[in-house]
Coordinates of C-alpha atoms in Angstrom, one line a residue:
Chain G
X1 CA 8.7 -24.3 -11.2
X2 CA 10.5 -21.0 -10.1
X3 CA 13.7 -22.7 -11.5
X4 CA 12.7 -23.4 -14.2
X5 CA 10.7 -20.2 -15.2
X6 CA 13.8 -17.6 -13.7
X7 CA 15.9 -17.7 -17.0
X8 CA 12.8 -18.1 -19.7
X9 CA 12.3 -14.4 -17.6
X10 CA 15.3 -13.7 -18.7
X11 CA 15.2 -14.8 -22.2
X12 CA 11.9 -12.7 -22.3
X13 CA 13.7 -9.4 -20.9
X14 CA 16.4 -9.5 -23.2
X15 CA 14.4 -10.2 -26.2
X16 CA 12.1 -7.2 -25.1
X17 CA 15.4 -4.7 -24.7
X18 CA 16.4 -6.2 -28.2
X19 CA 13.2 -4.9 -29.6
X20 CA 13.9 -2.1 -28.2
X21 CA 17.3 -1.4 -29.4
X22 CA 16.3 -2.2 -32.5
X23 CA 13.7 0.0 -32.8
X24 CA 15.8 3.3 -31.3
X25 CA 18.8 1.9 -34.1
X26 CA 15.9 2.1 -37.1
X27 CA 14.9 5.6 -35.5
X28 CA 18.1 6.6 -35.7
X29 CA 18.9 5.3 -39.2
X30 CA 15.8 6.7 -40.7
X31 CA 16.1 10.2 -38.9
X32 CA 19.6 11.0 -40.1
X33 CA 18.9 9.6 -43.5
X34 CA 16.0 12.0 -43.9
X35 CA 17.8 14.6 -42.4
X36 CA 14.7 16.6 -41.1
X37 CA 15.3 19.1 -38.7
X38 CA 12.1 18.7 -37.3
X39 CA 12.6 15.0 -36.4
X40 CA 16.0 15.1 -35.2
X41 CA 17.6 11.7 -34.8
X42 CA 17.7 10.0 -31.3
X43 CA 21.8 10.6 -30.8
X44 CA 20.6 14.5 -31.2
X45 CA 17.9 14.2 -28.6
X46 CA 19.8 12.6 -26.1
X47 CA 22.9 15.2 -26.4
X48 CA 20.2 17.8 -25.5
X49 CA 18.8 15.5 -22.9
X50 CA 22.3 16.0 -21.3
X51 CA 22.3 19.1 -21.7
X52 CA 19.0 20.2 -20.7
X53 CA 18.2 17.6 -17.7
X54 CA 21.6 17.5 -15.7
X55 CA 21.6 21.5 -15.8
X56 CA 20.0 23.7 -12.6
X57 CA 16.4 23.2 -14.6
X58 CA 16.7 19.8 -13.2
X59 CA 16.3 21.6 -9.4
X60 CA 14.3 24.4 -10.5
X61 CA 11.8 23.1 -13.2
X62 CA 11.6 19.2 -13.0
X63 CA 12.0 18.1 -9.5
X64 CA 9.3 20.7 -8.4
X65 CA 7.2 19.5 -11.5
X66 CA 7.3 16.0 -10.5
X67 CA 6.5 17.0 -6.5
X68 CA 3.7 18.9 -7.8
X69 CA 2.3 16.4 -10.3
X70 CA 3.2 13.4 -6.8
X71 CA 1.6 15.9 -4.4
X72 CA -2.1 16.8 -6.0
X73 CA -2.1 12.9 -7.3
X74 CA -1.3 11.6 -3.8
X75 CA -3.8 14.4 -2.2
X76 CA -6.7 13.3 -4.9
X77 CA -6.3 9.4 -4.5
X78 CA -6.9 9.6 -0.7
X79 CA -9.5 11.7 -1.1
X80 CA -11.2 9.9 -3.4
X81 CA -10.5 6.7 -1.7
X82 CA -12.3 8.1 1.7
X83 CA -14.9 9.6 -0.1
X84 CA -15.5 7.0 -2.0
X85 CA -15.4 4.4 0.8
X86 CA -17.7 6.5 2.8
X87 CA -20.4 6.8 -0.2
X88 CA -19.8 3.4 -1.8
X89 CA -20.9 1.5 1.4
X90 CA -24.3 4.2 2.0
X91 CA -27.0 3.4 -1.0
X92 CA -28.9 6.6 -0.7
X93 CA -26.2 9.3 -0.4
X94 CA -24.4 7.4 -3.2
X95 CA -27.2 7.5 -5.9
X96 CA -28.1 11.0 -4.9
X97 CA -24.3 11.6 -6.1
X98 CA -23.5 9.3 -8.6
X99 CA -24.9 11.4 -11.5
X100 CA -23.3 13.7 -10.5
X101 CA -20.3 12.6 -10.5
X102 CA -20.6 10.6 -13.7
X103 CA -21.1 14.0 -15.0
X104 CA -18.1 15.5 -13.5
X105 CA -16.2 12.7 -14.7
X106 CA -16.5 13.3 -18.1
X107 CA -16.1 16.7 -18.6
X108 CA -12.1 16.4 -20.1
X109 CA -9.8 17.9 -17.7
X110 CA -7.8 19.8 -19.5
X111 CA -10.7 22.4 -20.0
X112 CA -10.2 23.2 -16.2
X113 CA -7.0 25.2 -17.5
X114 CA -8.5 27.9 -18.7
X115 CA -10.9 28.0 -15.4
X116 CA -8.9 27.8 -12.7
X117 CA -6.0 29.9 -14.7
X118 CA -8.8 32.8 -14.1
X119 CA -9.4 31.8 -10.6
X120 CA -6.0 31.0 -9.4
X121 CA -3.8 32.8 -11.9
X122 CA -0.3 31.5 -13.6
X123 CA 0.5 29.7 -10.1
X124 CA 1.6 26.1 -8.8
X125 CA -1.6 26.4 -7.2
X126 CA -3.5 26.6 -10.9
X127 CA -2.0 23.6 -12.1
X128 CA -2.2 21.9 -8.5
X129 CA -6.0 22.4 -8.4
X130 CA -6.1 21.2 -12.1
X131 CA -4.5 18.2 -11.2
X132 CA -6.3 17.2 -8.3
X133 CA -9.9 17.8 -9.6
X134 CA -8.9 16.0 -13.2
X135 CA -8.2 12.9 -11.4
X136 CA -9.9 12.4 -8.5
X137 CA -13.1 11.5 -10.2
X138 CA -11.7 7.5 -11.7
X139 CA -10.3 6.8 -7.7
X140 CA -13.8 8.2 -6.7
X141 CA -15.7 6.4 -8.4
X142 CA -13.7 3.0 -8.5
X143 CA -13.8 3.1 -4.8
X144 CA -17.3 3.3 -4.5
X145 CA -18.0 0.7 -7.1
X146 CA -15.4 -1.5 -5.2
X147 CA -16.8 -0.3 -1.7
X148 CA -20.7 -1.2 -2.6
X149 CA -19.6 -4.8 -4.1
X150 CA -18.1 -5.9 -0.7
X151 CA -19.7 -9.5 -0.8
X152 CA -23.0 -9.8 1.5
X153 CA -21.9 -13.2 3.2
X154 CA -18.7 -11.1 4.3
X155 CA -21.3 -8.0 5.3
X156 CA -23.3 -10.8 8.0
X157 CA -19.8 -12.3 9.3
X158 CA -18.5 -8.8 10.3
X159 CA -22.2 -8.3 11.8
X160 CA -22.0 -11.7 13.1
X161 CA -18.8 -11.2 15.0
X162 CA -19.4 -7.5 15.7
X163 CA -16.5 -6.0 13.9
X164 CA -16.6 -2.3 15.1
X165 CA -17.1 0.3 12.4
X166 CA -13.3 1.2 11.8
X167 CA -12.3 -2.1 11.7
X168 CA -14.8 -3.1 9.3
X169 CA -13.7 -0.3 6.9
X170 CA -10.4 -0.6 7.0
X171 CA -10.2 -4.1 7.5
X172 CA -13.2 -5.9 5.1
X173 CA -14.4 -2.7 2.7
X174 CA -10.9 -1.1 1.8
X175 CA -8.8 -4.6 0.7
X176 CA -12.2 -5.7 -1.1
X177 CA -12.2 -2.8 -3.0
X178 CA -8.6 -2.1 -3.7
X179 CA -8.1 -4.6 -7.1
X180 CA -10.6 -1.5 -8.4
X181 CA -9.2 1.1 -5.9
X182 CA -5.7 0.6 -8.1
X183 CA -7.3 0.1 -11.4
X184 CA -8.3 3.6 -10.7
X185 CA -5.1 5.2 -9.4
X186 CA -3.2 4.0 -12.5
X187 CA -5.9 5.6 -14.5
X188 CA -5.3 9.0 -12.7
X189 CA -1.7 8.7 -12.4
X190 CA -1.2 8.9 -15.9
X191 CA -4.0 11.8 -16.0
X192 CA -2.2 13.4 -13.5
X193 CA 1.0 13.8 -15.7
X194 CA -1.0 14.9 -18.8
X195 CA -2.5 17.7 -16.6
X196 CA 1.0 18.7 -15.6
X197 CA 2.2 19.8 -19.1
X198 CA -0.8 20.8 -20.0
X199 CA -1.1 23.3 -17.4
X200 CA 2.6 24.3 -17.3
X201 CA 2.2 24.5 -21.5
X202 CA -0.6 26.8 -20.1
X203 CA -0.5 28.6 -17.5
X204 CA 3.2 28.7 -15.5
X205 CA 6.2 30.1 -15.8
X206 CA 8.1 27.2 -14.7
X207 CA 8.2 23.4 -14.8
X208 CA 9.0 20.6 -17.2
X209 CA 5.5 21.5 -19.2
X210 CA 7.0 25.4 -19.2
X211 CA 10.4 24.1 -20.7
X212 CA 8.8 22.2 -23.8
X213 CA 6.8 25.4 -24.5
X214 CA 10.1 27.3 -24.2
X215 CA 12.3 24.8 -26.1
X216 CA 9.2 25.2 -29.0
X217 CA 9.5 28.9 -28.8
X218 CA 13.0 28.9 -29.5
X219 CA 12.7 26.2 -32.1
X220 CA 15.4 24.2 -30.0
X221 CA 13.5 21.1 -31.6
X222 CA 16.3 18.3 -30.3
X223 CA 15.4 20.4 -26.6
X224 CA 11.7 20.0 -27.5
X225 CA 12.5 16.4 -28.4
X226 CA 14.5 16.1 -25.1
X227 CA 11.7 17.1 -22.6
X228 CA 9.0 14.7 -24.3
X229 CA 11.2 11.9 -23.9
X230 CA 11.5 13.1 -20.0
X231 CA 7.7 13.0 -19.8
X232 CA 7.4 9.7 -21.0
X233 CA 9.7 8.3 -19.2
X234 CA 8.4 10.0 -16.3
X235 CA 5.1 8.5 -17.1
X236 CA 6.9 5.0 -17.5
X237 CA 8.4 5.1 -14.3
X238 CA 5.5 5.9 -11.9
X239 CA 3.7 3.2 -13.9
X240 CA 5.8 0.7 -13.0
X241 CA 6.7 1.8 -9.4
X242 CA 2.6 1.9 -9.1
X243 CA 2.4 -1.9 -10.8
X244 CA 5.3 -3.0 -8.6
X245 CA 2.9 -2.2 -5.5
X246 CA -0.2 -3.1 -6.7
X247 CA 1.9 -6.5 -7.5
X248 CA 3.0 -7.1 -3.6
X249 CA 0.0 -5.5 -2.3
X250 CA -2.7 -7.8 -4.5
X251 CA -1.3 -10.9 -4.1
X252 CA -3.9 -12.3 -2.2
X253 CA -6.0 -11.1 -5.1
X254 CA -4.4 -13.1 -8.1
X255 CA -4.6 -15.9 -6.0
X256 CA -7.8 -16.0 -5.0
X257 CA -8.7 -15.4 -8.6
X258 CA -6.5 -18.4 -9.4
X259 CA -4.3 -16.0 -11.8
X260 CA -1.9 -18.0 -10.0
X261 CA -0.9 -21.1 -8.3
Chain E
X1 CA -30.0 -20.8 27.8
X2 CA -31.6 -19.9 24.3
X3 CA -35.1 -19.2 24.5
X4 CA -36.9 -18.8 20.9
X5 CA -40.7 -18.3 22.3
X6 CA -43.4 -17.8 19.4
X7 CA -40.8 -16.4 16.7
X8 CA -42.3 -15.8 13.2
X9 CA -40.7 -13.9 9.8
X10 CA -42.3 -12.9 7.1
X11 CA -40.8 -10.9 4.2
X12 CA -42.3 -7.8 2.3
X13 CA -46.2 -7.1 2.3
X14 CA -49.7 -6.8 1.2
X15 CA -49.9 -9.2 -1.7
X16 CA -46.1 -10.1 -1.8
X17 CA -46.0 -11.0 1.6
X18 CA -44.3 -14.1 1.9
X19 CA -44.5 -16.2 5.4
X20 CA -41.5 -17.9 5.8
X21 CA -41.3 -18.5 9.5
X22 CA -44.8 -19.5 10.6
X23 CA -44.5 -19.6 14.8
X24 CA -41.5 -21.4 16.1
X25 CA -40.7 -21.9 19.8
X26 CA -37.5 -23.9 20.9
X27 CA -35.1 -23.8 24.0
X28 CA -31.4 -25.0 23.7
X29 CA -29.7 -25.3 27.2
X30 CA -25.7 -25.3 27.9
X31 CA -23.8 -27.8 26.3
X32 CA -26.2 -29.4 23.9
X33 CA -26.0 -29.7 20.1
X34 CA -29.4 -29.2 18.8
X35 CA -30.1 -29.9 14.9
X36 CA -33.0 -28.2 13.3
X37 CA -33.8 -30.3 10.4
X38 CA -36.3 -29.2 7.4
X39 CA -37.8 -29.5 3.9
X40 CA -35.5 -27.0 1.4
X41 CA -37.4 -23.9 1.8
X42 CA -38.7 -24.1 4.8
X43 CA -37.6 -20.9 6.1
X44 CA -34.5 -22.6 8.6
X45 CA -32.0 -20.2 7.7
X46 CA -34.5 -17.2 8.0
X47 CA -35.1 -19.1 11.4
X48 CA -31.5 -18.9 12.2
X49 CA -30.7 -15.1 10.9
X50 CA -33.2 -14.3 13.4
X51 CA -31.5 -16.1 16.2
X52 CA -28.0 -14.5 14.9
X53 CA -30.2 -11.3 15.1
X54 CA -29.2 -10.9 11.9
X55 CA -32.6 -10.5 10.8
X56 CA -35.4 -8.6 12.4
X57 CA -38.0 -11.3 14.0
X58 CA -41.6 -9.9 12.7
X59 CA -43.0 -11.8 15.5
X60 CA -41.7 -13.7 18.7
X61 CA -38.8 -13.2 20.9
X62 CA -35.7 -14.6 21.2
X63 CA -33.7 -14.6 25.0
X64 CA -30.0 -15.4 25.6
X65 CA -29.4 -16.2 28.8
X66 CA -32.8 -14.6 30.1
X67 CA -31.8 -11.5 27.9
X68 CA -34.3 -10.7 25.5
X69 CA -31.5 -10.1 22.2
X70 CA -32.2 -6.9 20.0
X71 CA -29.3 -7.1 17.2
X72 CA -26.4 -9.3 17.5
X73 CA -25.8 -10.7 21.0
X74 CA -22.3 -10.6 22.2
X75 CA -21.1 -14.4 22.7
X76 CA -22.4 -15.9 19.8
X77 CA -21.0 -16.8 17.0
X78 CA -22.1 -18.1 13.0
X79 CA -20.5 -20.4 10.8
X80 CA -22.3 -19.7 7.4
X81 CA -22.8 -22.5 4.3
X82 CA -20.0 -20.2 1.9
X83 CA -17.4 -20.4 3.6
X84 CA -15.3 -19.0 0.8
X85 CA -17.3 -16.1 0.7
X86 CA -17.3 -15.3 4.7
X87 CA -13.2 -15.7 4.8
X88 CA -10.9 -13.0 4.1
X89 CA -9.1 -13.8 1.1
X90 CA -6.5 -11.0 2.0
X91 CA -6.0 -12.9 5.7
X92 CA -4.0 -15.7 6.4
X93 CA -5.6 -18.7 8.1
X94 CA -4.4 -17.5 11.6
X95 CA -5.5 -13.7 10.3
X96 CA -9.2 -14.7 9.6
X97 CA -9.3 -16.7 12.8
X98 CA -7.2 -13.6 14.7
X99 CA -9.7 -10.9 12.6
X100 CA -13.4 -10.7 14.9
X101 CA -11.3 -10.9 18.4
X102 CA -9.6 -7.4 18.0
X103 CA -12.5 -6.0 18.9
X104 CA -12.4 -8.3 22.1
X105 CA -10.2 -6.4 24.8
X106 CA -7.5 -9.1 24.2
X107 CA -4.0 -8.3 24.7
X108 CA -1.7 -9.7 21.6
X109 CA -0.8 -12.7 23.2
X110 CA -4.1 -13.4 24.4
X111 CA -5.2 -13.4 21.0
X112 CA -2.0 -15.4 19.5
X113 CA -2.9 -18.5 22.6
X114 CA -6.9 -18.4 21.0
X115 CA -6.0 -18.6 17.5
X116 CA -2.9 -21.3 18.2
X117 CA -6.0 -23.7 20.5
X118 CA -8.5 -22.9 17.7
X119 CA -6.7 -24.0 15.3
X120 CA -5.3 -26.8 16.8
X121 CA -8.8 -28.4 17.2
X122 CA -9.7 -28.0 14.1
X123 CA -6.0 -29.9 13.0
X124 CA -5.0 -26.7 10.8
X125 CA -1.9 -25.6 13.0
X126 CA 0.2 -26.1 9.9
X127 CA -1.8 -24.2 7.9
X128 CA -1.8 -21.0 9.9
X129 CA -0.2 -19.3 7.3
X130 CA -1.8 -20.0 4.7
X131 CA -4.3 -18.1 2.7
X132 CA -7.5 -19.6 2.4
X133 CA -8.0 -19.9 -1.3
X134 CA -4.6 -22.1 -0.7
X135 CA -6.9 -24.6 0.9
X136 CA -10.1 -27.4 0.1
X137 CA -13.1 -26.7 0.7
X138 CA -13.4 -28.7 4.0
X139 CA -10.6 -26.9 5.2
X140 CA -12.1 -23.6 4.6
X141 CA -14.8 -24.4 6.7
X142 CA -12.8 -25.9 9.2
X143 CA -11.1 -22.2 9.0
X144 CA -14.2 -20.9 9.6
X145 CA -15.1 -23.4 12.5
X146 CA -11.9 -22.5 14.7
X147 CA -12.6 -18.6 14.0
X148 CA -16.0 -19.5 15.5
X149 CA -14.5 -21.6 18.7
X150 CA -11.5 -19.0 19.1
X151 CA -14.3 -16.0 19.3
X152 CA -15.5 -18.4 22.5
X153 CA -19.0 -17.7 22.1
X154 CA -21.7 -19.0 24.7
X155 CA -23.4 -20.3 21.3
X156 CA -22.0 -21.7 18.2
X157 CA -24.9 -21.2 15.1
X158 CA -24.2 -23.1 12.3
X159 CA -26.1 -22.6 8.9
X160 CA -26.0 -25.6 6.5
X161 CA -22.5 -25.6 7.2
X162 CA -21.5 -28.8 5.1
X163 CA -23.9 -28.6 2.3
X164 CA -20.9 -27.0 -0.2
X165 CA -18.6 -29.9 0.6
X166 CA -18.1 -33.6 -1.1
X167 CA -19.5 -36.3 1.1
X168 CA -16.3 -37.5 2.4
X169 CA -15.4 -34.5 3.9
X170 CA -18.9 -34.1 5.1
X171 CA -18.6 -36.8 7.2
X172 CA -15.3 -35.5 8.3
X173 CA -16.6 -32.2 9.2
X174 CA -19.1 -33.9 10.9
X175 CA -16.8 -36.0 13.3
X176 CA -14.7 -32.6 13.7
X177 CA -17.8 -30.7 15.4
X178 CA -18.4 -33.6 17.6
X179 CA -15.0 -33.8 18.7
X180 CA -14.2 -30.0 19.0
X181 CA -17.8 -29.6 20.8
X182 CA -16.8 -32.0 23.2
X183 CA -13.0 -30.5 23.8
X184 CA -14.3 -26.8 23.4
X185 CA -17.4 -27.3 25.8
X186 CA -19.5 -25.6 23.0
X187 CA -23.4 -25.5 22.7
X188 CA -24.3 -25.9 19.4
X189 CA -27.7 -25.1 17.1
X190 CA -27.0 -26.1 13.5
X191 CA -29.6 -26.1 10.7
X192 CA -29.7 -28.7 7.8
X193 CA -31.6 -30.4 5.2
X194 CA -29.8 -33.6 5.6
X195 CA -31.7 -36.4 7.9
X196 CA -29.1 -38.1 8.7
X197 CA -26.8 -35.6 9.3
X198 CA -29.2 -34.3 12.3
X199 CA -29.7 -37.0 13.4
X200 CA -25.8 -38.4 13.6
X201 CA -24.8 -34.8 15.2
X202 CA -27.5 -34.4 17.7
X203 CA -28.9 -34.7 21.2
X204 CA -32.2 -33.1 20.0
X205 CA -33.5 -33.5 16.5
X206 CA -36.2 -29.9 15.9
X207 CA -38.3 -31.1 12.6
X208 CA -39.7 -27.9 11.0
X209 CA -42.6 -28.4 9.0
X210 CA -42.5 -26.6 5.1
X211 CA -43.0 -23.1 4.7
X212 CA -44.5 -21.4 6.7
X213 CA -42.7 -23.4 9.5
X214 CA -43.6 -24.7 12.6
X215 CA -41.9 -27.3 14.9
X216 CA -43.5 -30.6 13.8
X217 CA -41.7 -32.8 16.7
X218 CA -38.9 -32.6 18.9
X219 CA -36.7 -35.9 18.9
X220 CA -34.7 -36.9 21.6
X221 CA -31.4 -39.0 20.4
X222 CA -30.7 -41.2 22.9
X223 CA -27.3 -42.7 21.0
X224 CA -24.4 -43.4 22.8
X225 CA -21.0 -41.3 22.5
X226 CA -18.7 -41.3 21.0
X227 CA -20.5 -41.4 17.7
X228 CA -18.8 -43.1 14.5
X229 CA -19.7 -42.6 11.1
X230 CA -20.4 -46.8 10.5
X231 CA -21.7 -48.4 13.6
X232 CA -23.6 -45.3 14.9
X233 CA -25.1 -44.8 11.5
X234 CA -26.0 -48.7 11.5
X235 CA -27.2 -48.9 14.9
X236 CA -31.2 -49.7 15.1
X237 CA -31.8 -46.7 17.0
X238 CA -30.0 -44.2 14.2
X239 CA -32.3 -46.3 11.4
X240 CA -35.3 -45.7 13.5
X241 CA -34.6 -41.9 14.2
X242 CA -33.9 -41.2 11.0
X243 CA -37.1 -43.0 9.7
X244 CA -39.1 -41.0 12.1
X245 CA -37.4 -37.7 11.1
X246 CA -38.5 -39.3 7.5
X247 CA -41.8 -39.6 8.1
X248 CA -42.2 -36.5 10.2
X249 CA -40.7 -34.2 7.3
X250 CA -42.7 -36.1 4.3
X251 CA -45.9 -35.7 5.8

């Protein structure tokens, strides 16, 4: 099977970086024909990506963007995994809280800005606390719903065989609820880098976010161009690194699932 | 060794209250296999919750070893009717049977020597690493089984354990818990609808009336070891058991 399926991957890589390609070659050919300074052509964009990224802003505002943006996200997810493991598996705290945080949940993130800009000032720790209260609440509450669906048959075993407490946590609640446990880091993982810009846009007077503004002040637009394309690749890359782990980690899941076999 | 003495459930109250254990008293002593056979309904796996102390007893008693038991006893073990819902589908074979005896003092190779015996009676050595959704449905429960015999309990409970499996592999299953019984020096209660089944696996045949239950009868099975799926199930005596059993639960 593997054999056989290895170089039909292939194929299927290839024709995905053609696609690719060829859309970056239309980009190109339709920017420089229409000659707009305000969508400068991708050749333009990625001279100022050299520029901009390889300079000392690569030490002083992206790498400590991208550590602050890792740090709150990484902070938040365990968080929300233990608190949600500890309210998902007890009924009564859980709906006392649940509204609650339903309500929390949907209240958009990026009005915290203005909030926490007041109560924190134009500080890493601003946009930190941004970060971590905008996406805690999908681990949260993914955890919980993951936690409380822990199958009753596998609840009576572990009583059965007297699993102690930790073990039963960490060894029957947490892997039966991590298929929704990483549905709901993805979700905040790409929050999490949304909140960065839009706090550094906001409220900082460094980072990648701060550099867009700056590049917009200036009207450096190829600059401008140069930083969104770092963000979204940013974003790309922590999606797949997160997939990749999700992918050794759930094996058992897509299995079991008979996804496949 | 067990002691069930007067044991009754029944679930909710006032005008909802439903009865599903009437009185029940039983003993099972060391090494026997003891079948409690009954109508569907008839409130044998409440019965046998309440044995696991899994369930809260609203009447009766229930004494390991002269102990009266107040949640779940320590050397006693369950192997439930899903058994792809009681297996860890994140464990390996050797993981799910390894899992319940961490919490067991055992040193690492204490622990390896259990699951390797385990699962050498149950004949899944080569499966050991596995993962169980990589197996049948007979072998799950044989995964289950050895998880059950590794934990080394003074009481193996089994709860329709082969009523989710085709009847080839039921009578399979059936030969395995003999065998591993006899090998594993294990005393065994196990609750099922199917006559013949109780009457094939047991040395004492408990009849439970329809809900709410009572013992009806206690049968002796006087057949000789080692049992086989075609004689033993032909023999005069099996036909006349099982007959009784019949009658018993019809009536």
């Amino acid at each position: 099977m593997t054999a056989i399926s290895l170089p039909q991957n292939r194929v299927r890589t290839v024709q995905r970086w053609l696609v690719f390609l060829g859309a970056l070659l239309l980009w190109q050919v339709l920017a420089a024909r229409a000659a707009n300074p305000y969508f400068p052509p991708p050749v333009q964009i990625a001279g100022a990506a050299g520029r901009l990224w390889l300079s000392p802003l690569l030490g002083t505002n992206v790498l400590p963007s991208v550590a602050r943006l890792l740090g709150a996200w990484a902070v938040a997810s365990v968080l929300g995994v233990v608190i949600g493991l500890g309210l998902g598996r007890s009924r009564v705290v859980a709906d006392y809280f649940e509204f609650l945080f339903s309500f929390l949940r949907t209240l958009p993130p990026p009005l915290l800005v203005p909030v926490f800009i007041v109560a924190f000032g134009i500080d890493s720790r601003m946009e930190i606390a941004v970060i971590l209260f905008g996406v805690i609440w999908p681990v949260l509450l993914n955890t919980m719903d993951g936690a409380r669906s822990v199958d009753q048959v596998k609840v009576d075993t572990a009583r059965a065989f007297r699993i102690s407490r930790g073990r039963w946590v960490l060894g029957v609640v947490l892997p039966a609820a991590s298929p929704k446990i990483f549905a709901g880091l993805r979700v905040s993982l790409s929050i999490s880098l949304i909140l960065m810009v839009i706090s550094e846009l906001g409220g900082s007077t460094s980072g990648i976010g701060y550099q867009l503004g700056t590049a917009q002040g200036q009207v450096d637009l190829p600059g401008m161009w140069a930083w969104i394309v770092l963000i979204s690749l940013l974003g790309y890359v922590f999606n797949r690194v997160l997939l990749q782990v999700e992918h050794r980690l759930l094996a058992w899941h897509r299995g079991a699932m008979g996804w496949e076999q | 060794m067990l002691d069930v003495s007067g044991l009754g459930h029944t679930y909710g109250s006032g005008d909802k209250a439903h009865t599903a254990v009437g009185e029940v008293s039983f003993t099972v002593e060391p090494g026997e296999l003891v079948c409690i056979v009954g109508p569907s309904g008839c409130g044998k796996s409440t019965l046998l919750r309440c044995v696991a102390g899994l369930l809260e007893p609203s009447k009766g008693s229930v004494s390991l070893h002269g102990n009266a038991v107040s949640g779940v006893p320590d050397d006693l073990a369950v192997v439930f009717q899903d058994y792809s819902r009681s297996l860890l589908p994140w464990r390996t074979v050797a993981g799910n049977v390894e899992f319940p005896l961490r919490d067991r003092g055992l040193s690492k190779a204490q622990r390896r020597d259990r699951v390797a015996e385990a699962l050498s009676w149950v004949g899944l050595s080569k499966a050991a690493g596995k993962h169980p959704w990589q197996l049948s449905g007979g072998m799950q429960q044989r995964v289950c089984i050895a998880r059950a015999l590794a934990y080394r309990p003074a009481l193996m409970l089994m709860d329709e354990p082969f009523a989710s499996v085709d009847a080839q592999t039921r009578a399979d299953l059936e030969d395995l818990v003999l065998k591993v019984r006899e090998e594993a020096d294990m005393t065994v209660l196990l609750v099922t609808h199917d006559i013949d089944e109780s009457v094939y696996l047991a040395d004492r045949v408990l009849v439970l009336s329809g809900s709410p239950s009572t013992v009806v009868e206690t049968l002796k099975v006087d057949l000789p070891g080692p049992r086989d799926q075609i004689t033993t199930r032909g023999s005069e005596t099996f036909v006349r058991l099982r007959t009784e059993v019949a009658q018993l639960i019809r009536h």
